[in-house]
Every structure is written in C-alpha cells, then in structure tokens.
Amino acid sequence: MKKGNRYGTHRVIEPKGILPQPAVKISNDMEIYDNEILIDVQTLNIDSASFTQIYNQAEKDLAKTEEIIKGIVEERGKHQNPVTGSGGMLIGTIEEIGEGIKDTTDLKVGDKIATLVSLSLTPLRIDNIKEIRPEIDQVDIDGKAILFESGIYAVIPDDLPENLTLSVLDVAGAPAQTAKICKFGDTVMVIGGPGKAGMLCLYEAKRRVGPTGKVICVNYDETRFEEIKEMGIADVCIAADATDAVGLLQKIEEVTNGELCDVVINCVNVENTEMASILCTKDEGLVYFFSMATSFTKAALGAEGVGKDVNMMIGNGYTKGHGELTIQIMRDSDSMRELYTKLFA
Ligand SMILES: NC(=O)c1ccc[n+]([C@@H]2O[C@H](COP(=O)([O-])OP(=O)(O)OC[C@H]3O[C@@H](n4cnc5c(N)ncnc54)[C@H](OP(=O)(O)O)[C@@H]3O)[C@@H](O)[C@H]2O)c1
C-alpha cells in the first residue's frame, strides 16, 4: 500500500500542495493508501445551505438535482458545492482499513459510522443515486468514500434510528459550542431557532442560562413556535426576517428592555443576516456564526461600520465531545427526539 499524508494532501490534484478542503479537485480513486479507511456509503447528508442552493438551482426538480450532485462529485472528486463551498457528511460501513493504521484505530471492518469531517474534503465516488429526500437534505447512494487518518467519525449507536443520528451529527458543533459560550443569566438569541441546528442550540442554551437567563428564538415565520414553547426551550419566540437588520433590532430591543443579547447564535441557511446578528448583540457580547451562508467580509466590515465592539466566532463544526453531547440530547429529551425523528429522520 502507498504511504499517505495524515491530512490527505496526497490526494490533492489541483492546486498541488494544499489541503483537500480548499482544493478544487482531489482524487477519488478508491484504492486506499496505508493510512486511509474505505467506506461503503449508504447516505449523504448534504449541508443545508448547499442543498438549498442546489435544489433551487434545479428549480426543485429531482432529476436536475441528481445531475448537479453527480456533476459536482465528478468534477471535484468530493461533494463540495462550488457556490456555498460547503459539504455535509455521510453514513456508511467500513469496508477496508489501511495497513498503517489497522493496529491503532478503534474501528473494524463492518462497523457503521458517520463521518464527522465535511464532505467538502472527503474523496467520494457516486455510482448510483437511489433516492433524494429534499425535506431532510439526504441522498441515498451506491458509492464509496475515504476517511483520512486525521478524519473524525462517530460509530452509529444502536439505540437511535440511523437517519436521526446522521441528521443531528451534521450540526453537532452548534449545540456543543452553545454549551461552551452561554453562561448563567445570559440573554441568548438563536436566529433560525426552529431549524435542525437551531433547536439543538435553543435546548442547550436554555440549560445553560438557567431561570434568570432568557432564550429568544427568531425565525422567518412562526414554524414550530408552538412545539418550541411546549418543550420549554425558548422564553420568547419572534417571527422576523433576519435579513432586515433594523426591523429585527427593534423587536429585540422591545423584549430585552433595550439591553440586547449577550450571545447571538446564527443558524440560518440564507445570506445577509450578519448585520441583524451584530446589531442585536450587546457591546462586548458574542456572535456565533454557525451558518455557512455567513460572509466574513460582511460581518467584519459591517460591525466596524456600525461601531459595534462585538466578538465574532466562526462556527467551527468541531469541538471536543460534540457528537456525544448531541446524541445525548436525543437520549435525554423524549420530546426533542420525537420531533427530530418526525422532521429530520
Ligand atoms: N458550521 C458548521 O460546521 C456547519 C455544519 C452544518 C451546517 N451548518 C450550517 O448551519 C445552518 C443551519 O443548518 P440547519 O441544517 O439547521 O438548517 P435548517 O434546518 O434549514 O434551518 C435554517 C433555519 O433558518 C430559518 N431562516 C431562513 N431564512 C431566514 C430569515 N431570513 N430570517 C430568519 N430565519 C430564517 C429557516 O426558516 P424557514 O424554514 O421558515 O425558512 C430555518 O428555520 C446552515 O447555514 C448550514 O449550512 C454549519
């Protein structure tokens, strides 16, 4: 077996010398290197911002969606949406483990895993698309993928449905970071609160801020406000368009007595919501941009332009223990598990 680089640089075709994620094209030859793992892929969970863009480009036509998805993988050797730059993750069964890591990995052939590294850097070959489920951004395929030595993964637990696990692991970074950044007594706003990442953030924020804190759920419309109130994961629900920064600011001033939020967590799947997030945050507060539709330029220049001294955090999809924390929410909360199973599994 050929010796590979820990981060997969040996697979980069264009431009040479960079890492697989920013590369335009990587090799999806499925003969593995000595430090790689070959996966027989069952389902792709396409990142929401990416799937929304592809599906809209295809005018919500499934055959056209299939064509675009296959085209991306054929061209790039990975599923990295050229417009959003984002990927997603996958579920599959271990087919082969490279000789160089056989003795050190916990995995064995036949294990079912979800990869926790982005599809935007994962060598992927699609042989056949079996089903596209646009309502949950999932695509069942026949195909193979490669996990690099540095790649993180979660073994699929047997006490939860597989598609549910795949769905929640896709956004596991969001609730796990929420747990780290929200403090007792904080006012926290989650934009896109009823979304897949959003509700996990609401749940975790509510646990962290305690009875003296306040959790505000914002969404474009009132979708799932009733369920969110019933589950008690938000104190206030506001229907507002987050691309209208000043409009949302007025509403947040009303519900916080003009004090604004200590933490704003942005979980939307559309562009141009940076300014609403920034304006609704207290000076020296924190904006956590989990949304893949976030523009660094718009956030940085926008905050400066309105004279807001806020801290801004890029939504790293990984933080230690993120998979475990998110799966545990599904085990601990019957109502969350039931709702997520209905909506996203
Ligand atoms: N950082 C990472 O590592 C990482 C990993 C995975 C995903 N993501 C990103 O996280 C984001 C959320 O993903 P998800 O799976 O939770 O998506 P989702 O389930 O589609 O949720 C998005 C939510 O945003 C709401 N929304 C859309 N436009 C809005 C607007 N103008 N104003 C207010 N709310 C609006 C949507 O409401 P409607 O349904 O009513 O439109 C929906 O509730 C996406 O951008 C995704 O790409 C990031």
PDB file of N, CA and C and ligand atoms in Angstrom, residues 45-52 84 86-89 118 135-137 167 169-174 190-200 218-224 238-244 248 266-273 288-294 314-318 340 344, ligand 1:
ATOM      1  N   ASN A  45     -25.581  13.277   3.780  1.00  0.00           N
ATOM      2  CA  ASN A  45     -26.398  14.312   4.407  1.00  0.00           C
ATOM      3  C   ASN A  45     -25.801  15.637   3.942  1.00  0.00           C
ATOM      4  N   ILE A  46     -26.412  16.215   2.910  1.00  0.00           N
ATOM      5  CA  ILE A  46     -25.831  17.425   2.318  1.00  0.00           C
ATOM      6  C   ILE A  46     -26.094  18.611   3.250  1.00  0.00           C
ATOM      7  N   ASP A  47     -25.082  19.431   3.425  1.00  0.00           N
ATOM      8  CA  ASP A  47     -25.209  20.638   4.249  1.00  0.00           C
ATOM      9  C   ASP A  47     -26.416  21.463   3.772  1.00  0.00           C
ATOM     10  N   SER A  48     -27.181  21.988   4.726  1.00  0.00           N
ATOM     11  CA  SER A  48     -28.450  22.655   4.405  1.00  0.00           C
ATOM     12  C   SER A  48     -28.276  23.823   3.420  1.00  0.00           C
ATOM     13  N   ALA A  49     -27.269  24.682   3.668  1.00  0.00           N
ATOM     14  CA  ALA A  49     -27.065  25.832   2.771  1.00  0.00           C
ATOM     15  C   ALA A  49     -26.753  25.322   1.362  1.00  0.00           C
ATOM     16  N   SER A  50     -25.959  24.253   1.282  1.00  0.00           N
ATOM     17  CA  SER A  50     -25.583  23.685  -0.011  1.00  0.00           C
ATOM     18  C   SER A  50     -26.790  23.044  -0.700  1.00  0.00           C
ATOM     19  N   PHE A  51     -27.533  22.218   0.058  1.00  0.00           N
ATOM     20  CA  PHE A  51     -28.673  21.535  -0.570  1.00  0.00           C
ATOM     21  C   PHE A  51     -29.702  22.555  -1.059  1.00  0.00           C
ATOM     22  N   THR A  52     -29.970  23.569  -0.232  1.00  0.00           N
ATOM     23  CA  THR A  52     -30.939  24.604  -0.613  1.00  0.00           C
ATOM     24  C   THR A  52     -30.516  25.263  -1.929  1.00  0.00           C
ATOM     25  N   THR A  84     -21.581  27.502  -2.386  1.00  0.00           N
ATOM     26  CA  THR A  84     -21.529  27.732  -0.927  1.00  0.00           C
ATOM     27  C   THR A  84     -20.182  27.298  -0.341  1.00  0.00           C
ATOM     28  N   SER A  86     -19.557  24.550   0.876  1.00  0.00           N
ATOM     29  CA  SER A  86     -19.765  23.612   1.985  1.00  0.00           C
ATOM     30  C   SER A  86     -20.059  22.195   1.493  1.00  0.00           C
ATOM     31  N   GLY A  87     -20.106  21.247   2.437  1.00  0.00           N
ATOM     32  CA  GLY A  87     -20.257  19.842   2.074  1.00  0.00           C
ATOM     33  C   GLY A  87     -21.417  19.138   2.742  1.00  0.00           C
ATOM     34  N   GLY A  88     -21.160  18.621   3.937  1.00  0.00           N
ATOM     35  CA  GLY A  88     -22.136  17.791   4.643  1.00  0.00           C
ATOM     36  C   GLY A  88     -21.379  16.620   5.236  1.00  0.00           C
ATOM     37  N   MET A  89     -22.055  15.517   5.483  1.00  0.00           N
ATOM     38  CA  MET A  89     -21.340  14.327   5.954  1.00  0.00           C
ATOM     39  C   MET A  89     -22.057  13.081   5.466  1.00  0.00           C
ATOM     40  N   SER A 118     -16.123  17.155   6.951  1.00  0.00           N
ATOM     41  CA  SER A 118     -17.005  17.612   5.877  1.00  0.00           C
ATOM     42  C   SER A 118     -16.833  16.823   4.577  1.00  0.00           C
ATOM     43  N   GLU A 135     -36.700  17.112   1.752  1.00  0.00           N
ATOM     44  CA  GLU A 135     -37.184  17.697   3.011  1.00  0.00           C
ATOM     45  C   GLU A 135     -36.170  17.562   4.147  1.00  0.00           C
ATOM     46  N   ILE A 136     -35.214  16.607   4.017  1.00  0.00           N
ATOM     47  CA  ILE A 136     -34.187  16.467   5.066  1.00  0.00           C
ATOM     48  C   ILE A 136     -32.764  16.517   4.499  1.00  0.00           C
ATOM     49  N   ASP A 137     -32.613  16.964   3.269  1.00  0.00           N
ATOM     50  CA  ASP A 137     -31.293  17.162   2.637  1.00  0.00           C
ATOM     51  C   ASP A 137     -30.476  15.870   2.555  1.00  0.00           C
ATOM     52  N   SER A 167     -28.605  12.981  10.879  1.00  0.00           N
ATOM     53  CA  SER A 167     -29.107  14.355  10.830  1.00  0.00           C
ATOM     54  C   SER A 167     -28.539  15.214  11.946  1.00  0.00           C
ATOM     55  N   LEU A 169     -25.887  14.647  13.892  1.00  0.00           N
ATOM     56  CA  LEU A 169     -24.424  14.755  13.912  1.00  0.00           C
ATOM     57  C   LEU A 169     -23.936  15.803  12.924  1.00  0.00           C
ATOM     58  N   ASP A 170     -24.701  16.023  11.866  1.00  0.00           N
ATOM     59  CA  ASP A 170     -24.348  17.021  10.860  1.00  0.00           C
ATOM     60  C   ASP A 170     -24.172  18.404  11.491  1.00  0.00           C
ATOM     61  N   VAL A 171     -24.967  18.684  12.490  1.00  0.00           N
ATOM     62  CA  VAL A 171     -24.930  20.025  13.097  1.00  0.00           C
ATOM     63  C   VAL A 171     -24.426  19.983  14.548  1.00  0.00           C
ATOM     64  N   ALA A 172     -23.702  18.896  14.889  1.00  0.00           N
ATOM     65  CA  ALA A 172     -23.320  18.678  16.294  1.00  0.00           C
ATOM     66  C   ALA A 172     -22.455  19.798  16.864  1.00  0.00           C
ATOM     67  N   GLY A 173     -21.688  20.473  16.012  1.00  0.00           N
ATOM     68  CA  GLY A 173     -20.830  21.546  16.513  1.00  0.00           C
ATOM     69  C   GLY A 173     -21.639  22.663  17.163  1.00  0.00           C
ATOM     70  N   ALA A 174     -22.851  22.897  16.658  1.00  0.00           N
ATOM     71  CA  ALA A 174     -23.628  24.053  17.122  1.00  0.00           C
ATOM     72  C   ALA A 174     -24.058  23.931  18.598  1.00  0.00           C
ATOM     73  N   VAL A 190     -31.265  32.840  19.274  1.00  0.00           N
ATOM     74  CA  VAL A 190     -30.904  31.883  18.224  1.00  0.00           C
ATOM     75  C   VAL A 190     -31.706  32.245  16.979  1.00  0.00           C
ATOM     76  N   ILE A 191     -31.005  32.674  15.935  1.00  0.00           N
ATOM     77  CA  ILE A 191     -31.696  33.005  14.674  1.00  0.00           C
ATOM     78  C   ILE A 191     -31.757  31.729  13.842  1.00  0.00           C
ATOM     79  N   GLY A 192     -32.940  31.432  13.320  1.00  0.00           N
ATOM     80  CA  GLY A 192     -33.145  30.124  12.675  1.00  0.00           C
ATOM     81  C   GLY A 192     -33.385  29.079  13.755  1.00  0.00           C
ATOM     82  N   GLY A 193     -33.969  29.515  14.865  1.00  0.00           N
ATOM     83  CA  GLY A 193     -34.189  28.651  16.043  1.00  0.00           C
ATOM     84  C   GLY A 193     -34.976  27.378  15.771  1.00  0.00           C
ATOM     85  N   PRO A 194     -35.979  27.400  14.882  1.00  0.00           N
ATOM     86  CA  PRO A 194     -36.719  26.161  14.638  1.00  0.00           C
ATOM     87  C   PRO A 194     -36.035  25.193  13.672  1.00  0.00           C
ATOM     88  N   GLY A 195     -34.852  25.559  13.159  1.00  0.00           N
ATOM     89  CA  GLY A 195     -34.137  24.679  12.229  1.00  0.00           C
ATOM     90  C   GLY A 195     -33.460  23.543  12.984  1.00  0.00           C
ATOM     91  N   LYS A 196     -32.801  22.690  12.203  1.00  0.00           N
ATOM     92  CA  LYS A 196     -32.188  21.488  12.798  1.00  0.00           C
ATOM     93  C   LYS A 196     -31.087  21.860  13.794  1.00  0.00           C
ATOM     94  N   ALA A 197     -30.198  22.757  13.412  1.00  0.00           N
ATOM     95  CA  ALA A 197     -29.159  23.204  14.337  1.00  0.00           C
ATOM     96  C   ALA A 197     -29.780  24.089  15.417  1.00  0.00           C
ATOM     97  N   GLY A 198     -30.725  24.932  14.990  1.00  0.00           N
ATOM     98  CA  GLY A 198     -31.301  25.932  15.884  1.00  0.00           C
ATOM     99  C   GLY A 198     -31.939  25.342  17.135  1.00  0.00           C
ATOM    100  N   MET A 199     -32.774  24.321  16.970  1.00  0.00           N
ATOM    101  CA  MET A 199     -33.460  23.786  18.160  1.00  0.00           C
ATOM    102  C   MET A 199     -32.491  23.121  19.137  1.00  0.00           C
ATOM    103  N   LEU A 200     -31.432  22.504  18.601  1.00  0.00           N
ATOM    104  CA  LEU A 200     -30.429  21.919  19.499  1.00  0.00           C
ATOM    105  C   LEU A 200     -29.735  23.031  20.285  1.00  0.00           C
ATOM    106  N   VAL A 218     -35.708  33.169  17.066  1.00  0.00           N
ATOM    107  CA  VAL A 218     -36.144  34.005  15.937  1.00  0.00           C
ATOM    108  C   VAL A 218     -36.236  33.144  14.690  1.00  0.00           C
ATOM    109  N   ASN A 219     -37.306  33.317  13.963  1.00  0.00           N
ATOM    110  CA  ASN A 219     -37.433  32.634  12.673  1.00  0.00           C
ATOM    111  C   ASN A 219     -38.209  33.490  11.698  1.00  0.00           C
ATOM    112  N   TYR A 220     -37.989  33.182  10.436  1.00  0.00           N
ATOM    113  CA  TYR A 220     -38.655  33.876   9.352  1.00  0.00           C
ATOM    114  C   TYR A 220     -40.175  33.923   9.558  1.00  0.00           C
ATOM    115  N   ASP A 221     -40.732  32.768   9.901  1.00  0.00           N
ATOM    116  CA  ASP A 221     -42.171  32.717  10.179  1.00  0.00           C
ATOM    117  C   ASP A 221     -42.387  31.948  11.494  1.00  0.00           C
ATOM    118  N   GLU A 222     -43.643  31.612  11.789  1.00  0.00           N
ATOM    119  CA  GLU A 222     -43.913  31.008  13.108  1.00  0.00           C
ATOM    120  C   GLU A 222     -43.775  29.484  13.129  1.00  0.00           C
ATOM    121  N   THR A 223     -43.137  28.941  12.106  1.00  0.00           N
ATOM    122  CA  THR A 223     -42.955  27.484  12.024  1.00  0.00           C
ATOM    123  C   THR A 223     -42.417  26.923  13.346  1.00  0.00           C
ATOM    124  N   ARG A 224     -43.099  25.942  13.858  1.00  0.00           N
ATOM    125  CA  ARG A 224     -42.687  25.197  15.063  1.00  0.00           C
ATOM    126  C   ARG A 224     -42.601  26.025  16.351  1.00  0.00           C
ATOM    127  N   ILE A 238     -39.973  34.967  18.214  1.00  0.00           N
ATOM    128  CA  ILE A 238     -40.246  36.149  17.397  1.00  0.00           C
ATOM    129  C   ILE A 238     -40.194  35.773  15.914  1.00  0.00           C
ATOM    130  N   ALA A 239     -41.260  36.111  15.194  1.00  0.00           N
ATOM    131  CA  ALA A 239     -41.254  35.899  13.740  1.00  0.00           C
ATOM    132  C   ALA A 239     -40.708  37.164  13.089  1.00  0.00           C
ATOM    133  N   ALA A 240     -39.551  37.048  12.433  1.00  0.00           N
ATOM    134  CA  ALA A 240     -38.939  38.213  11.790  1.00  0.00           C
ATOM    135  C   ALA A 240     -37.961  37.745  10.733  1.00  0.00           C
ATOM    136  N   ASP A 241     -37.787  38.582   9.724  1.00  0.00           N
ATOM    137  CA  ASP A 241     -36.832  38.276   8.668  1.00  0.00           C
ATOM    138  C   ASP A 241     -35.463  38.798   9.098  1.00  0.00           C
ATOM    139  N   ALA A 242     -34.515  37.901   9.282  1.00  0.00           N
ATOM    140  CA  ALA A 242     -33.200  38.305   9.786  1.00  0.00           C
ATOM    141  C   ALA A 242     -32.370  39.042   8.741  1.00  0.00           C
ATOM    142  N   THR A 243     -32.850  39.117   7.495  1.00  0.00           N
ATOM    143  CA  THR A 243     -32.124  39.946   6.531  1.00  0.00           C
ATOM    144  C   THR A 243     -32.504  41.426   6.713  1.00  0.00           C
ATOM    145  N   ASP A 244     -33.550  41.669   7.508  1.00  0.00           N
ATOM    146  CA  ASP A 244     -33.948  43.042   7.841  1.00  0.00           C
ATOM    147  C   ASP A 244     -33.370  43.367   9.225  1.00  0.00           C
ATOM    148  N   LEU A 248     -35.379  43.651  12.921  1.00  0.00           N
ATOM    149  CA  LEU A 248     -35.184  42.666  13.992  1.00  0.00           C
ATOM    150  C   LEU A 248     -34.655  43.354  15.249  1.00  0.00           C
ATOM    151  N   ASN A 266     -26.220  32.321  15.176  1.00  0.00           N
ATOM    152  CA  ASN A 266     -26.836  32.430  13.848  1.00  0.00           C
ATOM    153  C   ASN A 266     -26.870  31.053  13.174  1.00  0.00           C
ATOM    154  N   CYS A 267     -28.065  30.505  13.023  1.00  0.00           N
ATOM    155  CA  CYS A 267     -28.235  29.162  12.429  1.00  0.00           C
ATOM    156  C   CYS A 267     -29.111  29.216  11.186  1.00  0.00           C
ATOM    157  N   VAL A 268     -29.104  30.302  10.447  1.00  0.00           N
ATOM    158  CA  VAL A 268     -29.962  30.372   9.263  1.00  0.00           C
ATOM    159  C   VAL A 268     -29.257  29.699   8.075  1.00  0.00           C
ATOM    160  N   ASN A 269     -29.990  29.569   6.989  1.00  0.00           N
ATOM    161  CA  ASN A 269     -29.409  28.948   5.787  1.00  0.00           C
ATOM    162  C   ASN A 269     -29.481  29.902   4.601  1.00  0.00           C
ATOM    163  N   VAL A 270     -29.558  31.198   4.897  1.00  0.00           N
ATOM    164  CA  VAL A 270     -29.607  32.186   3.815  1.00  0.00           C
ATOM    165  C   VAL A 270     -28.557  33.285   4.061  1.00  0.00           C
ATOM    166  N   GLU A 271     -28.279  34.040   3.009  1.00  0.00           N
ATOM    167  CA  GLU A 271     -27.269  35.108   3.114  1.00  0.00           C
ATOM    168  C   GLU A 271     -27.834  36.369   3.762  1.00  0.00           C
ATOM    169  N   ASN A 272     -26.956  37.291   4.075  1.00  0.00           N
ATOM    170  CA  ASN A 272     -27.292  38.652   4.506  1.00  0.00           C
ATOM    171  C   ASN A 272     -27.988  38.753   5.865  1.00  0.00           C
ATOM    172  N   THR A 273     -27.561  37.920   6.805  1.00  0.00           N
ATOM    173  CA  THR A 273     -28.122  38.027   8.160  1.00  0.00           C
ATOM    174  C   THR A 273     -27.033  38.426   9.167  1.00  0.00           C
ATOM    175  N   TYR A 288     -22.044  34.078  17.408  1.00  0.00           N
ATOM    176  CA  TYR A 288     -21.523  32.795  16.933  1.00  0.00           C
ATOM    177  C   TYR A 288     -22.169  32.501  15.580  1.00  0.00           C
ATOM    178  N   PHE A 289     -21.368  32.604  14.524  1.00  0.00           N
ATOM    179  CA  PHE A 289     -21.887  32.375  13.172  1.00  0.00           C
ATOM    180  C   PHE A 289     -21.728  30.910  12.809  1.00  0.00           C
ATOM    181  N   PHE A 290     -22.787  30.140  13.017  1.00  0.00           N
ATOM    182  CA  PHE A 290     -22.748  28.731  12.610  1.00  0.00           C
ATOM    183  C   PHE A 290     -23.152  28.600  11.146  1.00  0.00           C
ATOM    184  N   SER A 291     -23.939  29.561  10.677  1.00  0.00           N
ATOM    185  CA  SER A 291     -24.450  29.492   9.305  1.00  0.00           C
ATOM    186  C   SER A 291     -23.331  29.498   8.275  1.00  0.00           C
ATOM    187  N   MET A 292     -23.445  28.610   7.318  1.00  0.00           N
ATOM    188  CA  MET A 292     -22.468  28.533   6.224  1.00  0.00           C
ATOM    189  C   MET A 292     -22.690  29.646   5.209  1.00  0.00           C
ATOM    190  N   ALA A 293     -23.796  30.362   5.350  1.00  0.00           N
ATOM    191  CA  ALA A 293     -24.065  31.455   4.414  1.00  0.00           C
ATOM    192  C   ALA A 293     -23.472  32.763   4.935  1.00  0.00           C
ATOM    193  N   THR A 294     -22.657  32.671   5.984  1.00  0.00           N
ATOM    194  CA  THR A 294     -22.053  33.871   6.571  1.00  0.00           C
ATOM    195  C   THR A 294     -20.893  34.378   5.716  1.00  0.00           C
ATOM    196  N   ILE A 314     -16.305  32.115  14.367  1.00  0.00           N
ATOM    197  CA  ILE A 314     -16.646  31.299  13.193  1.00  0.00           C
ATOM    198  C   ILE A 314     -17.113  29.939  13.693  1.00  0.00           C
ATOM    199  N   GLY A 315     -18.185  29.434  13.081  1.00  0.00           N
ATOM    200  CA  GLY A 315     -18.773  28.167  13.548  1.00  0.00           C
ATOM    201  C   GLY A 315     -17.950  26.958  13.175  1.00  0.00           C
ATOM    202  N   ASN A 316     -16.857  26.748  13.900  1.00  0.00           N
ATOM    203  CA  ASN A 316     -16.097  25.515  13.735  1.00  0.00           C
ATOM    204  C   ASN A 316     -17.064  24.347  13.937  1.00  0.00           C
ATOM    205  N   GLY A 317     -17.157  23.477  12.924  1.00  0.00           N
ATOM    206  CA  GLY A 317     -18.086  22.349  13.023  1.00  0.00           C
ATOM    207  C   GLY A 317     -17.674  21.345  14.077  1.00  0.00           C
ATOM    208  N   TYR A 318     -16.435  21.486  14.583  1.00  0.00           N
ATOM    209  CA  TYR A 318     -15.938  20.510  15.560  1.00  0.00           C
ATOM    210  C   TYR A 318     -15.569  21.177  16.869  1.00  0.00           C
ATOM    211  N   TYR A 340     -37.450  15.533  16.314  1.00  0.00           N
ATOM    212  CA  TYR A 340     -36.364  15.378  15.334  1.00  0.00           C
ATOM    213  C   TYR A 340     -36.580  14.151  14.460  1.00  0.00           C
ATOM    214  N   PHE A 344     -36.585  15.199  10.769  1.00  0.00           N
ATOM    215  CA  PHE A 344     -35.284  15.109  10.110  1.00  0.00           C
ATOM    216  C   PHE A 344     -34.751  13.688   9.899  1.00  0.00           C
TER     217      PHE A 344
HETATM  218  N1  LIG B   1     -20.512  25.474  10.850  1.00  0.00           N
HETATM  219  C1  LIG B   1     -20.686  24.204  10.526  1.00  0.00           C
HETATM  220  O1  LIG B   1     -19.825  23.389  10.699  1.00  0.00           O
HETATM  221  C2  LIG B   1     -21.983  23.768   9.964  1.00  0.00           C
HETATM  222  C3  LIG B   1     -22.323  22.416   9.889  1.00  0.00           C
HETATM  223  C4  LIG B   1     -23.582  22.070   9.386  1.00  0.00           C
HETATM  224  C5  LIG B   1     -24.473  23.058   8.976  1.00  0.00           C
HETATM  225  N2  LIG B   1     -24.098  24.372   9.033  1.00  0.00           N
HETATM  226  C6  LIG B   1     -24.974  25.473   8.618  1.00  0.00           C
HETATM  227  O2  LIG B   1     -25.884  25.765   9.649  1.00  0.00           O
HETATM  228  C7  LIG B   1     -27.030  26.432   9.086  1.00  0.00           C
HETATM  229  C8  LIG B   1     -28.305  25.788   9.623  1.00  0.00           C
HETATM  230  O3  LIG B   1     -28.406  24.443   9.211  1.00  0.00           O
HETATM  231  P1  LIG B   1     -29.731  23.619   9.510  1.00  0.00           P
HETATM  232  O4  LIG B   1     -29.497  22.252   8.998  1.00  0.00           O
HETATM  233  O5  LIG B   1     -30.137  23.842  10.911  1.00  0.00           O
HETATM  234  O6  LIG B   1     -30.751  24.399   8.538  1.00  0.00           O
HETATM  235  P2  LIG B   1     -32.331  24.481   8.609  1.00  0.00           P
HETATM  236  O7  LIG B   1     -32.892  23.315   9.355  1.00  0.00           O
HETATM  237  O8  LIG B   1     -32.763  24.689   7.198  1.00  0.00           O
HETATM  238  O9  LIG B   1     -32.622  25.789   9.461  1.00  0.00           O
HETATM  239  C9  LIG B   1     -32.473  27.088   8.969  1.00  0.00           C
HETATM  240  C10 LIG B   1     -33.471  27.963   9.679  1.00  0.00           C
HETATM  241  O10 LIG B   1     -33.263  29.335   9.313  1.00  0.00           O
HETATM  242  C11 LIG B   1     -34.525  29.941   9.074  1.00  0.00           C
HETATM  243  N3  LIG B   1     -34.420  31.087   8.196  1.00  0.00           N
HETATM  244  C12 LIG B   1     -34.195  31.118   6.846  1.00  0.00           C
HETATM  245  N4  LIG B   1     -34.170  32.375   6.402  1.00  0.00           N
HETATM  246  C13 LIG B   1     -34.399  33.171   7.457  1.00  0.00           C
HETATM  247  C14 LIG B   1     -34.515  34.587   7.611  1.00  0.00           C
HETATM  248  N5  LIG B   1     -34.345  35.424   6.578  1.00  0.00           N
HETATM  249  N6  LIG B   1     -34.803  35.072   8.830  1.00  0.00           N
HETATM  250  C15 LIG B   1     -34.980  34.239   9.892  1.00  0.00           C
HETATM  251  N7  LIG B   1     -34.868  32.893   9.811  1.00  0.00           N
HETATM  252  C16 LIG B   1     -34.585  32.373   8.606  1.00  0.00           C
HETATM  253  C17 LIG B   1     -35.325  28.826   8.411  1.00  0.00           C
HETATM  254  O11 LIG B   1     -36.712  29.170   8.470  1.00  0.00           O
HETATM  255  P3  LIG B   1     -37.721  28.656   7.345  1.00  0.00           P
HETATM  256  O12 LIG B   1     -37.604  27.163   7.360  1.00  0.00           O
HETATM  257  O13 LIG B   1     -39.032  29.183   7.817  1.00  0.00           O
HETATM  258  O14 LIG B   1     -37.216  29.259   6.069  1.00  0.00           O
HETATM  259  C18 LIG B   1     -34.939  27.639   9.300  1.00  0.00           C
HETATM  260  O15 LIG B   1     -35.707  27.576  10.476  1.00  0.00           O
HETATM  261  C19 LIG B   1     -26.874  26.317   7.573  1.00  0.00           C
HETATM  262  O16 LIG B   1     -26.361  27.522   7.069  1.00  0.00           O
HETATM  263  C20 LIG B   1     -25.865  25.197   7.420  1.00  0.00           C
HETATM  264  O17 LIG B   1     -25.192  25.323   6.220  1.00  0.00           O
HETATM  265  C21 LIG B   1     -22.888  24.737   9.545  1.00  0.00           C
END
